[in-house]
Coordinates of C-alpha atoms in Angstrom, one line a residue:
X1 CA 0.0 0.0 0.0
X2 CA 3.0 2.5 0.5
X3 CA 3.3 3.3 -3.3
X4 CA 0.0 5.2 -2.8
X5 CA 1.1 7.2 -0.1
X6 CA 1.9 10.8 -1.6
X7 CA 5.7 11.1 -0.8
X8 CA 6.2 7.5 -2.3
X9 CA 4.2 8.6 -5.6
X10 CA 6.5 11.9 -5.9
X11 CA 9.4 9.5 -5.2
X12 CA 8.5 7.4 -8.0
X13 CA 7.6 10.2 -11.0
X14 CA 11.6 11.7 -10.2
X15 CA 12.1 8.9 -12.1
X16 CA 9.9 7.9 -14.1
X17 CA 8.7 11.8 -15.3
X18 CA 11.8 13.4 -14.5
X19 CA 11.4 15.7 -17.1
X20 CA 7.6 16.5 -17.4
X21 CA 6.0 19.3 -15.9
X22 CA 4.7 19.0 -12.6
X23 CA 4.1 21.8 -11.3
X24 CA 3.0 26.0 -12.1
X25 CA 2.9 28.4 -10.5
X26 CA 3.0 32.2 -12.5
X27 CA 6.1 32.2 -14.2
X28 CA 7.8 29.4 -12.9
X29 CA 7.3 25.6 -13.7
X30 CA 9.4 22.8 -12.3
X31 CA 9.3 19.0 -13.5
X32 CA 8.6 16.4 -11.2
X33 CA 12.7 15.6 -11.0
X34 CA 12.6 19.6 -10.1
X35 CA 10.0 19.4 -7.5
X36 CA 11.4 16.2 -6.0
X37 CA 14.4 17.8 -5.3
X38 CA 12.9 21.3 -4.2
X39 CA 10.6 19.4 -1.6
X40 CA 13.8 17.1 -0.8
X41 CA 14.7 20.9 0.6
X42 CA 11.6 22.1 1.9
X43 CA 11.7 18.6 3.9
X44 CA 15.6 18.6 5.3
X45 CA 15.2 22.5 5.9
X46 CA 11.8 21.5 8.6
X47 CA 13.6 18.9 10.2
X48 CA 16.1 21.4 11.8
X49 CA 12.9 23.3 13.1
X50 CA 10.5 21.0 14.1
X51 CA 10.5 17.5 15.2
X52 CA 8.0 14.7 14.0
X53 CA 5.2 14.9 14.7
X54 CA 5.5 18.0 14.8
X55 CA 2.6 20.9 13.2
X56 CA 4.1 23.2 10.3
X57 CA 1.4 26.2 9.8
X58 CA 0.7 27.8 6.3
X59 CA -1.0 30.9 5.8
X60 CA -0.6 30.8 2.1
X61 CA -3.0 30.9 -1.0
X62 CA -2.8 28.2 -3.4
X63 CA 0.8 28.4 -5.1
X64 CA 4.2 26.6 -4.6
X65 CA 5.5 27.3 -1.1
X66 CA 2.1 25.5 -0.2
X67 CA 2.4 22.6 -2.1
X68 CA 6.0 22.3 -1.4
X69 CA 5.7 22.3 2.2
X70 CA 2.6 19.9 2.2
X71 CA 4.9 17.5 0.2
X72 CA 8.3 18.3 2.2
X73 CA 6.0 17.7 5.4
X74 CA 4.6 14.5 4.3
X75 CA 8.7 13.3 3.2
X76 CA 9.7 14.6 6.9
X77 CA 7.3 12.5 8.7
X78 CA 5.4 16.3 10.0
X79 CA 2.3 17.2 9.8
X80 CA 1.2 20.3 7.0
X81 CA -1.8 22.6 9.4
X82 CA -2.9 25.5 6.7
X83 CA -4.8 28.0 8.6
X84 CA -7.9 30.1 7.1
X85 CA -6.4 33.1 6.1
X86 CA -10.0 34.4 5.4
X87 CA -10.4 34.6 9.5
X88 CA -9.5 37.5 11.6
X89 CA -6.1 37.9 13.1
X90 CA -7.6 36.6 16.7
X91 CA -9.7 33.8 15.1
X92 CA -6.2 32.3 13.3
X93 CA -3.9 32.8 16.4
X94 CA -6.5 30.7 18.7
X95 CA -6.4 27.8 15.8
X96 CA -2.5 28.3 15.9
X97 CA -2.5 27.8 19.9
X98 CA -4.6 24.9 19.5
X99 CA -2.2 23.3 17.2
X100 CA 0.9 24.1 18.9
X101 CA 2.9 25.2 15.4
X102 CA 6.4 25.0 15.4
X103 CA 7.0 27.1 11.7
X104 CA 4.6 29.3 10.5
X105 CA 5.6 29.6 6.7
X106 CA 3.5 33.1 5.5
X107 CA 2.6 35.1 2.8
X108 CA 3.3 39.0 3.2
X109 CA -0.6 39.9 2.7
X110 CA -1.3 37.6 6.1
X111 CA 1.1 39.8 8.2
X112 CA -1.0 40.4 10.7
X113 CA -1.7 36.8 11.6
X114 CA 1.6 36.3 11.2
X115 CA 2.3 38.7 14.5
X116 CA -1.0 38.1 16.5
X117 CA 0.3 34.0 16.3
X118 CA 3.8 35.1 16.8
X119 CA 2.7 36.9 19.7
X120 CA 0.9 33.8 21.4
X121 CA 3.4 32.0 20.5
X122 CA 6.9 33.5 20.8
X123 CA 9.0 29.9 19.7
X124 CA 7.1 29.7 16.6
X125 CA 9.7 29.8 13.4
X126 CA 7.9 32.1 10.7
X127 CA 8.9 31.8 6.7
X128 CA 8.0 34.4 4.5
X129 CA 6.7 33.4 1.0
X130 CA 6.9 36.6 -1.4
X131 CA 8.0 40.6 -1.0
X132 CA 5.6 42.7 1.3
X133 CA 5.0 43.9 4.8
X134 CA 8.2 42.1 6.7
X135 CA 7.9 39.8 9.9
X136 CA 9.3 40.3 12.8
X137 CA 12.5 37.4 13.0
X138 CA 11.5 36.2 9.6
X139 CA 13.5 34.1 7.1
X140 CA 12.8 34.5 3.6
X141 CA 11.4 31.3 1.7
X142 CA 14.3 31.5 -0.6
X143 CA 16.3 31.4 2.2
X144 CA 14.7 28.7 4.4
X145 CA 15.1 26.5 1.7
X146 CA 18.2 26.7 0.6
X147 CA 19.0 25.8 4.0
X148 CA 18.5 22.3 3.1
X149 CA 19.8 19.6 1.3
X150 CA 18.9 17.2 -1.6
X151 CA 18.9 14.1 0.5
X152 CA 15.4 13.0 1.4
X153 CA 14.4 12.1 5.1
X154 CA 12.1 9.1 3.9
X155 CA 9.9 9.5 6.1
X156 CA 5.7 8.7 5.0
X157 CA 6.0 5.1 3.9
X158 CA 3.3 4.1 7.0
X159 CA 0.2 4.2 6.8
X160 CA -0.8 5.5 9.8
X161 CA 1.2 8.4 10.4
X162 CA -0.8 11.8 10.4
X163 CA 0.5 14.5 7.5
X164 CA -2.5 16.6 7.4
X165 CA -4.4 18.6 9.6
X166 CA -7.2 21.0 8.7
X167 CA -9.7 22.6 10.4
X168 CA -13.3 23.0 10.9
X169 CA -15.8 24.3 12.9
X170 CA -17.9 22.6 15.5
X171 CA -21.8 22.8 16.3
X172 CA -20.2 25.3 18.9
X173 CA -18.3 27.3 16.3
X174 CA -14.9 26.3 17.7
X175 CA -12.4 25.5 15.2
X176 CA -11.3 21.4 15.6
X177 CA -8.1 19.8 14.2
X178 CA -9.1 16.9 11.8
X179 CA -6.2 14.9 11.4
X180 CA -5.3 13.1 8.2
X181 CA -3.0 10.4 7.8
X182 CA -1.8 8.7 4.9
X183 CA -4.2 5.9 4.4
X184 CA -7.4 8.5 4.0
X185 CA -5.8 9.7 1.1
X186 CA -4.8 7.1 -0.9
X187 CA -5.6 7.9 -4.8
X188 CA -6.0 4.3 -5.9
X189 CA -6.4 3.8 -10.0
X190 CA -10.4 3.9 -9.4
X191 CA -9.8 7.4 -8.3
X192 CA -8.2 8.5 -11.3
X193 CA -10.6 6.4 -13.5
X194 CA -13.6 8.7 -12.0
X195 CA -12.0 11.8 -13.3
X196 CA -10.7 10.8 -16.3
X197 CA -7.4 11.7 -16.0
X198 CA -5.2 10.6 -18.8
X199 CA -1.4 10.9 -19.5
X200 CA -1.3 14.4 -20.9
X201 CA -4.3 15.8 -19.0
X202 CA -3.3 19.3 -17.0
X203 CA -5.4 20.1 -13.7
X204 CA -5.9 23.6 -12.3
X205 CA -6.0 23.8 -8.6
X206 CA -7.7 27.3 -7.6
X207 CA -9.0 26.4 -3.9
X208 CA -7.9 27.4 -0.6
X209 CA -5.2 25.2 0.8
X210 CA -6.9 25.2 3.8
X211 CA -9.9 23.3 2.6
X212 CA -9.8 19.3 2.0
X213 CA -11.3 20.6 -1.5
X214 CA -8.3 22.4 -2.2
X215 CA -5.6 20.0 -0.3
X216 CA -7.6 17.0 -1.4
X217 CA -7.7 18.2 -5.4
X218 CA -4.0 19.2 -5.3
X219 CA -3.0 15.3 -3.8
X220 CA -5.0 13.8 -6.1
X221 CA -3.5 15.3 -9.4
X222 CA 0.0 15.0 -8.0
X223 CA -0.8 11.4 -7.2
X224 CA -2.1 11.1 -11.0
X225 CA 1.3 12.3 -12.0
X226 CA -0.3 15.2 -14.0
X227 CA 0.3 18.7 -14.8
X228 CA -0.8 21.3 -12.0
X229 CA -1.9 24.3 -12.2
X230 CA -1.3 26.3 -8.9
X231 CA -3.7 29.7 -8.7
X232 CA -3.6 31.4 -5.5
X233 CA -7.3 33.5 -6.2
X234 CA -10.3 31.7 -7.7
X235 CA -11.8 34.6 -9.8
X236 CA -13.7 34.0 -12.8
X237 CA -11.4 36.0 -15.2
X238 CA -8.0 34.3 -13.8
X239 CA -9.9 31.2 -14.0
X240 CA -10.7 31.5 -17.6
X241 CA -7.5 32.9 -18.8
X242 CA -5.6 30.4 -16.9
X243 CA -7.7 27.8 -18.5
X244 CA -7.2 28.9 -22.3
X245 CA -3.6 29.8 -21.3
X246 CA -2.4 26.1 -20.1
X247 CA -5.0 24.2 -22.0
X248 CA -6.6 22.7 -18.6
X249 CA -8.5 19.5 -19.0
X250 CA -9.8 19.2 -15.7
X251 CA -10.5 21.4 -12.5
X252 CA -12.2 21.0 -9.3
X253 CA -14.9 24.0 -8.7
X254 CA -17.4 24.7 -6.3
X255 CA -21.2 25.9 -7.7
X256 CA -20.6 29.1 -6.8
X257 CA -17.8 29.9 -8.7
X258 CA -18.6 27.7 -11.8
X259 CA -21.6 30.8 -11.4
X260 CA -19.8 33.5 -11.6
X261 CA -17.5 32.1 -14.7
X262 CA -20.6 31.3 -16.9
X263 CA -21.5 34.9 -15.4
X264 CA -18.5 36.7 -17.5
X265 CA -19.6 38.9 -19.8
X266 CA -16.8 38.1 -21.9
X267 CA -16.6 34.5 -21.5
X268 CA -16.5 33.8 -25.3
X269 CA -13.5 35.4 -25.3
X270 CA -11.7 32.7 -24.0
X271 CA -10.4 29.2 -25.3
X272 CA -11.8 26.9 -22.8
X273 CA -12.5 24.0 -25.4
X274 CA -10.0 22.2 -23.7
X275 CA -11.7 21.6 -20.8
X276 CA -12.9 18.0 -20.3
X277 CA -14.0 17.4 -16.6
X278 CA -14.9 19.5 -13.9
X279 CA -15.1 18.1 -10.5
X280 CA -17.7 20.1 -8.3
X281 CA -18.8 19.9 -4.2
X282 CA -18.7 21.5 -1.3
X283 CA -22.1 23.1 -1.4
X284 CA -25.5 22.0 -3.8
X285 CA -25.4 22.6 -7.1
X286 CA -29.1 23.5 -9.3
X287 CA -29.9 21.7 -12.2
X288 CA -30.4 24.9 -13.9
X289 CA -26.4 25.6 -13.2
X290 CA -25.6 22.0 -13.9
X291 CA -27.4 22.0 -16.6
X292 CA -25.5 25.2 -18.1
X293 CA -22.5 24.5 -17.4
X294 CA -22.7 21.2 -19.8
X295 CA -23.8 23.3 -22.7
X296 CA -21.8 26.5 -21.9
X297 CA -18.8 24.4 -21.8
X298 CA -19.5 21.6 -23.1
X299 CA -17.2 19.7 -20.7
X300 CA -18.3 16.6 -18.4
X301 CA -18.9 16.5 -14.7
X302 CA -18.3 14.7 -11.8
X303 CA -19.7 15.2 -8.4
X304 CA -18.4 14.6 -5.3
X305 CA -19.9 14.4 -1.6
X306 CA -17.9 14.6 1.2
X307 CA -16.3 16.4 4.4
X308 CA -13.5 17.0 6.0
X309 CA -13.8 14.1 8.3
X310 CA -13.9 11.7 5.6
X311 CA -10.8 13.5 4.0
X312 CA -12.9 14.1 0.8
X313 CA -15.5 11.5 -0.9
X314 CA -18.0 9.2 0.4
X315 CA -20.3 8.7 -3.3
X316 CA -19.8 10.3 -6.2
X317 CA -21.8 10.9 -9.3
X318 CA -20.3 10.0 -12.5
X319 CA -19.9 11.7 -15.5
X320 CA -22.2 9.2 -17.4
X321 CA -25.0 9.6 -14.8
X322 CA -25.3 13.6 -15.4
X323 CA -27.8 13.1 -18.1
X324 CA -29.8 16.2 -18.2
X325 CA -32.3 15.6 -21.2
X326 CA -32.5 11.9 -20.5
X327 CA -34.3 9.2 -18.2
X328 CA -32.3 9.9 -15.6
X329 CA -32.8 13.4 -15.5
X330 CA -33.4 12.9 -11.6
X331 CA -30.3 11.1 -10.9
X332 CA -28.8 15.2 -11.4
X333 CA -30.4 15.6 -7.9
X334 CA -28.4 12.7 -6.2
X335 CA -25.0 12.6 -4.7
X336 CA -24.1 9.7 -6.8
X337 CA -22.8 6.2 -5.3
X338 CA -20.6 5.2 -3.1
X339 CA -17.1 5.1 -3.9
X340 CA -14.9 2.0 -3.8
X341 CA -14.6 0.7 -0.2
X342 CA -16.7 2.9 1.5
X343 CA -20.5 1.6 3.0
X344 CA -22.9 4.3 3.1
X345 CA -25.9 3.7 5.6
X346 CA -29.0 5.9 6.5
X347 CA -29.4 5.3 10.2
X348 CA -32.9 6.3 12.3
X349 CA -31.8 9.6 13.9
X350 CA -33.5 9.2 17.3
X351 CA -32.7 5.3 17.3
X352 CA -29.7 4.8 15.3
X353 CA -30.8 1.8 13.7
X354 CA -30.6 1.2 10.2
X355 CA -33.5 2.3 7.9
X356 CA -35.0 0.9 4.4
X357 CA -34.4 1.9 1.2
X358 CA -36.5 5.4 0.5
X359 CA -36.5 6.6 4.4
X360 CA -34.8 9.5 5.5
X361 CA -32.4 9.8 8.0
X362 CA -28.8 10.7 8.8
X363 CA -25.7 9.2 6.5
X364 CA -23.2 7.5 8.4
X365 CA -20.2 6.4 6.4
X366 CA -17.3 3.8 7.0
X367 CA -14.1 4.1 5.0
X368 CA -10.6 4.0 5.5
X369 CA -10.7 7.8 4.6
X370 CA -12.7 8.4 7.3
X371 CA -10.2 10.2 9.9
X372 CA -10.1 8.6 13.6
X373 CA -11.2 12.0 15.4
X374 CA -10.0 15.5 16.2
X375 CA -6.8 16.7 17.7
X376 CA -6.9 16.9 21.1
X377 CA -10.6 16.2 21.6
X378 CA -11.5 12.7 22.8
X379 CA -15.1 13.5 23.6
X380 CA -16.3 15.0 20.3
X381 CA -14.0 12.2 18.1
X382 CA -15.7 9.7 20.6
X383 CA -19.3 11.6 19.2
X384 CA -18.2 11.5 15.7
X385 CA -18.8 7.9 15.1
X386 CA -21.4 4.9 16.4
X387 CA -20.6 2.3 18.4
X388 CA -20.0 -0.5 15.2
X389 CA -18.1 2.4 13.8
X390 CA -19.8 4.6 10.9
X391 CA -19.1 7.9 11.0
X392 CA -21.7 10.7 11.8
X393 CA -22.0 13.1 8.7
X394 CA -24.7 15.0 10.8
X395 CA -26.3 15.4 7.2
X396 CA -30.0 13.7 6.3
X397 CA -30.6 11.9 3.4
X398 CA -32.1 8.8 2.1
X399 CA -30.4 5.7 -0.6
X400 CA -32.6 4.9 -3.8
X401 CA -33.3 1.2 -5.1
X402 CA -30.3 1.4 -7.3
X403 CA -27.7 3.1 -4.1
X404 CA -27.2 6.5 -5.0
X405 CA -27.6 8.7 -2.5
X406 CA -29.7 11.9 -2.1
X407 CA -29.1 14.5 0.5
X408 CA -32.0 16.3 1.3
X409 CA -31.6 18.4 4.6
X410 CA -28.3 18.5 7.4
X411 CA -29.0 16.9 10.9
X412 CA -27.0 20.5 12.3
X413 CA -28.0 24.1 11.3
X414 CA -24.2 24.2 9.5
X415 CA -24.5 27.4 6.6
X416 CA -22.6 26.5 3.6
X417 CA -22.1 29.8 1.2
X418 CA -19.6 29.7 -1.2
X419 CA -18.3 26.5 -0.3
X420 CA -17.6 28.2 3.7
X421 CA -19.1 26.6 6.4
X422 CA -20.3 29.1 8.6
X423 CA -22.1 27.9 12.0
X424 CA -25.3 30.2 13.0
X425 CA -24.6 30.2 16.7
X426 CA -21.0 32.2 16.1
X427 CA -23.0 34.9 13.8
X428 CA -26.0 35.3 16.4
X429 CA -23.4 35.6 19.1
X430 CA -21.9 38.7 17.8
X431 CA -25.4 40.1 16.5
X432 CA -26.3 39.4 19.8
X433 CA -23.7 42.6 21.4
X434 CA -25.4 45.0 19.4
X435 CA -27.2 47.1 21.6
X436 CA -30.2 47.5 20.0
X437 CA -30.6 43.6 19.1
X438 CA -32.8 41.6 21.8
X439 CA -33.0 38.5 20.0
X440 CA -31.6 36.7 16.7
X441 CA -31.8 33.7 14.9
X442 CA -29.5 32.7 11.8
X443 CA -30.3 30.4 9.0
X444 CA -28.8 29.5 5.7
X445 CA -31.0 30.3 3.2
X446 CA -30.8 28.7 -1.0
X447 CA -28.9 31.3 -2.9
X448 CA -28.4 31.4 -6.5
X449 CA -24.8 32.5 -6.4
X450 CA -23.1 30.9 -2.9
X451 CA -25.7 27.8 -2.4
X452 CA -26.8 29.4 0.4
X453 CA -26.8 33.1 1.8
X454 CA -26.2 33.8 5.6
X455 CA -29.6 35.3 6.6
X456 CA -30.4 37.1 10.6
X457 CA -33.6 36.9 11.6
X458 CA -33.7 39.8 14.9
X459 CA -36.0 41.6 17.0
X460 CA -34.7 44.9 18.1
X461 CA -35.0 45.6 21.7
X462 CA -38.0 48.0 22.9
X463 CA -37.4 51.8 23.3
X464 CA -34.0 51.9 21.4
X465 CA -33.2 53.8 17.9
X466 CA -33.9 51.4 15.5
X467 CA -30.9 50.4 13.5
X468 CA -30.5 49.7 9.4
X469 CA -29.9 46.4 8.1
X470 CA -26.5 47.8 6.6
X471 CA -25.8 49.0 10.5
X472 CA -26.2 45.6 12.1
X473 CA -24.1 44.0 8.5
X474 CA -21.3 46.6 9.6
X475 CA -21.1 45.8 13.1
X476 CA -19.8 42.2 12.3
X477 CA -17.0 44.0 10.7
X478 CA -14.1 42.6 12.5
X479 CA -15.7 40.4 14.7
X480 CA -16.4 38.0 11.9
X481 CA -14.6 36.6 9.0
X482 CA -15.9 38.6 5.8
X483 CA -17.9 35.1 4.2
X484 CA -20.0 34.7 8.1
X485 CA -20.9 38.4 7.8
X486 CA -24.8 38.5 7.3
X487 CA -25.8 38.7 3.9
X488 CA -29.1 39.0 4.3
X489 CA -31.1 41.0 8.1
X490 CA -34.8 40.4 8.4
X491 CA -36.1 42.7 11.3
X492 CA -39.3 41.3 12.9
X493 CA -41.2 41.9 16.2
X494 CA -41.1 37.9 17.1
X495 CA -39.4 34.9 16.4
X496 CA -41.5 31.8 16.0
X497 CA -40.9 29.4 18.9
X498 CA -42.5 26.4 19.9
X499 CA -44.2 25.6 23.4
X500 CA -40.8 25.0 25.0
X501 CA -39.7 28.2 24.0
X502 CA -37.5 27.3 21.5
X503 CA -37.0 29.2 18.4
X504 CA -37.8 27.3 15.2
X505 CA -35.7 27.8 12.9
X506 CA -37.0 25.6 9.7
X507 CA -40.4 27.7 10.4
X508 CA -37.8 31.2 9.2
X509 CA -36.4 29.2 6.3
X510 CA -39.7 28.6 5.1
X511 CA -41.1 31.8 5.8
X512 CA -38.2 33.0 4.3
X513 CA -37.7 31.3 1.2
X514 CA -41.1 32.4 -0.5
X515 CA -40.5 35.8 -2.9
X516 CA -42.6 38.2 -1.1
X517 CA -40.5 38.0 2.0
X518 CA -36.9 38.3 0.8
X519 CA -34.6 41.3 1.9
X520 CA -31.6 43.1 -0.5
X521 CA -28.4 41.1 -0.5
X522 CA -26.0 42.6 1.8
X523 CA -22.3 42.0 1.9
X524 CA -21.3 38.8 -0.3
X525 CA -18.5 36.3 0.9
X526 CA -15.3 37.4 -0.4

């Protein structure tokens, strides 16, 4: 099994694709013998920082420092942490703590996280990736790795060693390590087979590092020995041009931003008849988007459904099932099937015992991708899964006769907009300061552009000034990440609750959701 780990596959394309391209980033390319020996560096350069298994932080878009140092960590036997540069100075210095990061390796624009983790952690070694705003005790990137040699550690030939550790939010909206090792991300040839990937295909990677869509896209092409394409900003006109400029054949894209590409207004400008597959998840997708995205583009699709705790994929729905004038036309509303080794289940919430074919309830997945719990929280990895061992997705959703899989509701409140998951109890907490707010209630709502738009629901306190819905959006400024900012405030004089007192949040979605009701977009994710 150890020629699937990701080290051992970069190992083995020095040889055998020494000259090919594996990697681009801008202006610079470098083949896999290239990128061998540059991670080789990156590798030798962390073991004089940081012992195994020791946690090497990232605040870095999606270019080549990040992919060298998730590669030169997984060769060093430590463990790649990117943080969520999208989160406020504070918010990424906690999740630092929590780690315990030995090197912080930093782009310029991410200064100031730089310094608030430097300052709660004054041993932490910081790398800076690019010309900008200088850090404090900094060594440049060019420096750091020059530092090292050509002679690889070895390390990342078991299976159960953790290299990966991302983070996500909990019902509580505290940030949790999930820890990856190398068995849950294995690319086995059915992998490759379900994206097509041939020998000259060329894969653009344009998502955030810090996202198992992002980390898990980039492993995957490496693995598949391909051509990457490494953009640090998904927008639309970057994406496009990037596209015609490398001839792409495949990408991974959540809904929203396949959106706002068919949304260019000069989109037929650009060459993207190369484009074959696009992999898409994260967040629902429409038929109406799916549906022009196939003709716009004319490319195929895959679908994948996931989460961070099962390090990507549970089921997956093929390009041959996204047949949107066919008989299957309603197979476009599944998830797809499950992928190879990994049982899929609907289990009775209240009972958790298994339920027939056609009843919904909550998935619960085993897999060797699944991860075996959080960093550091025994209680809440203990939650995670059920006593014969299937994970808790904490979704809702009901298997067909034929096994695919349709997700109709989430067991939690989670938001997803833009591919973000945003948790309603942090939003209504900081609402909740405002002086003039007495109560409030968040939902996600279905938006055409992010999946779904973060929507308040608040009463304003008796005998105060009544604020504006762009007051209450601004005083989140700061105190929440730009994408958990409201986009959407309904003011009302009562919440509905039920006879415990409770508010009932699916009666506000439905309320909500009808035309006549619906407020101005405020501030979109960013």
């Amino acid at each position: 099994m150890s020629e699937l780990h990701l080290p051992n596959r970069i190992r083995r394309f020095a040889v055998e694709r020494r000259d090919r391209p594996a990697v681009t980033a801008g202006d610079t390319t470098l083949t896999y013998g290239e990128f061998d020996s540059c991670t080789n560096r990156v590798a030798s350069a962390l073991t004089t920082l940081a012992s195994a298994p020791g946690r090497i932080g990232a605040l870095l878009r999606m270019g080549l420092p990040g992919a060298a140092t998730l590669v030169g960590c997984a060769k060093a036997g430590l463990v790649f942490t990117p943080l969520n540069w999208r989160l406020t100075p504070g918010e990424v210095a906690a999740i630092a703590v929590d780690a315990g990061l030995e090197v912080l390796i930093v782009e310029p624009e991410f200064s100031a996280s730089a310094a608030a983790i430097a300052a709660a952690l004054p041993h932490v070694h910081i790398v800076v990736a690019g010309d900008g705003a200088a850090v404090a005790g900094a060594r440049s990137w060019e420096e750091f790795v020059a530092s090292g040699d050509n002679i690889d550690p070895g390390a990342g030939d078991d299976p159960e060693t953790a290299f990966l550790q991302l983070y996500t939010s909990g019902t509580t909206g505290r940030p949790k390590g999930v820890v990856a090792v190398h068995r849950n991300l294995y690319n086995v040839p059915e992998t490759f087979a379900l994206y097509e990937f041939e020998d000259a295909s060329v894969s653009l990677d344009a998502l955030p590092l810090f996202h198992i869509a992002g980390a898990g896209w980039l492993t995957t092409s490496l693995s598949a020995g391909v051509h990457t394409i490494l953009l640090g900003e998904m927008r639309p006109a970057m994406v496009a041009a990037t596209i015609a400029e490398h001839r792409v054949t495949h990408t991974f894209m959540v809904p929203s931003a396949i959106g706002m590409l068919l949304e260019l207004p000069d989109l037929a400008n650009y060459d993207l008849s190369s484009l074959k597959v696009i992999a898409y998840g994260a967040s629902p997708i429409t038929p109406t988007l799916l549906e022009r995205t196939m003709d716009t583009l004319g490319c195929r699709m895959v679908q994948r459904y996931g989460m961070t705790e099962t390090v990507g994929a549970l089921t997956a729905l093929r390009s041959g099932d996204h047949d949107p004038r066919g008989t299957r036309t309603h197979l476009l509303r599944s998830a797809g099937t499950p992928l190879p080794g990994t049982e899929v289940q609907i289990r009775d919430i209240a009972t958790g015992e298994p339920l027939p074919q056609g009843e919904t309830g909550e998935i619960v997945s085993r897999s060797r991708n699944n991860v075996s719990g959080y960093w550091r929280r025994d209680a809440e990895s203990a939650a995670l899964y059920t006593e014969d061992g299937f994970l808790r997705t904490g979704d809702a959703g009901y298997l067909d006769e034929n096994g695919y899989l349709f997700v109709t509701d989430r067991v939690k409140d989670m938001i997803i907009t833009g591919g973000e998951n945003v948790y309603p109890v942090e939003v209504e907490a900081v609402l909740a300061e405002h002086p003039a707010v007495a109560e409030v209630a968040v939902v996600g709502l279905p938006d055409p552009r992010w999946g779904e738009a973060v929507t308040a629901v608040v009463r304003i306190a008796d005998g105060v000034e009544r604020p504006s819905e762009q007051e209450l959006v601004a005083f989140t400024a700061g105190r929440l990440a730009s994408y958990k900012k409201p986009q959407r405030i309904h003011l009302v004089d009562e919440l509905p609750r039920n006879a415990s007192g409770k508010i009932l949040k699916r009666t506000l979605r439905a309320t909500l959701s009808t035309p006549d009701t619906a407020s101005p977009v405020m501030t979109p994710p960013n």
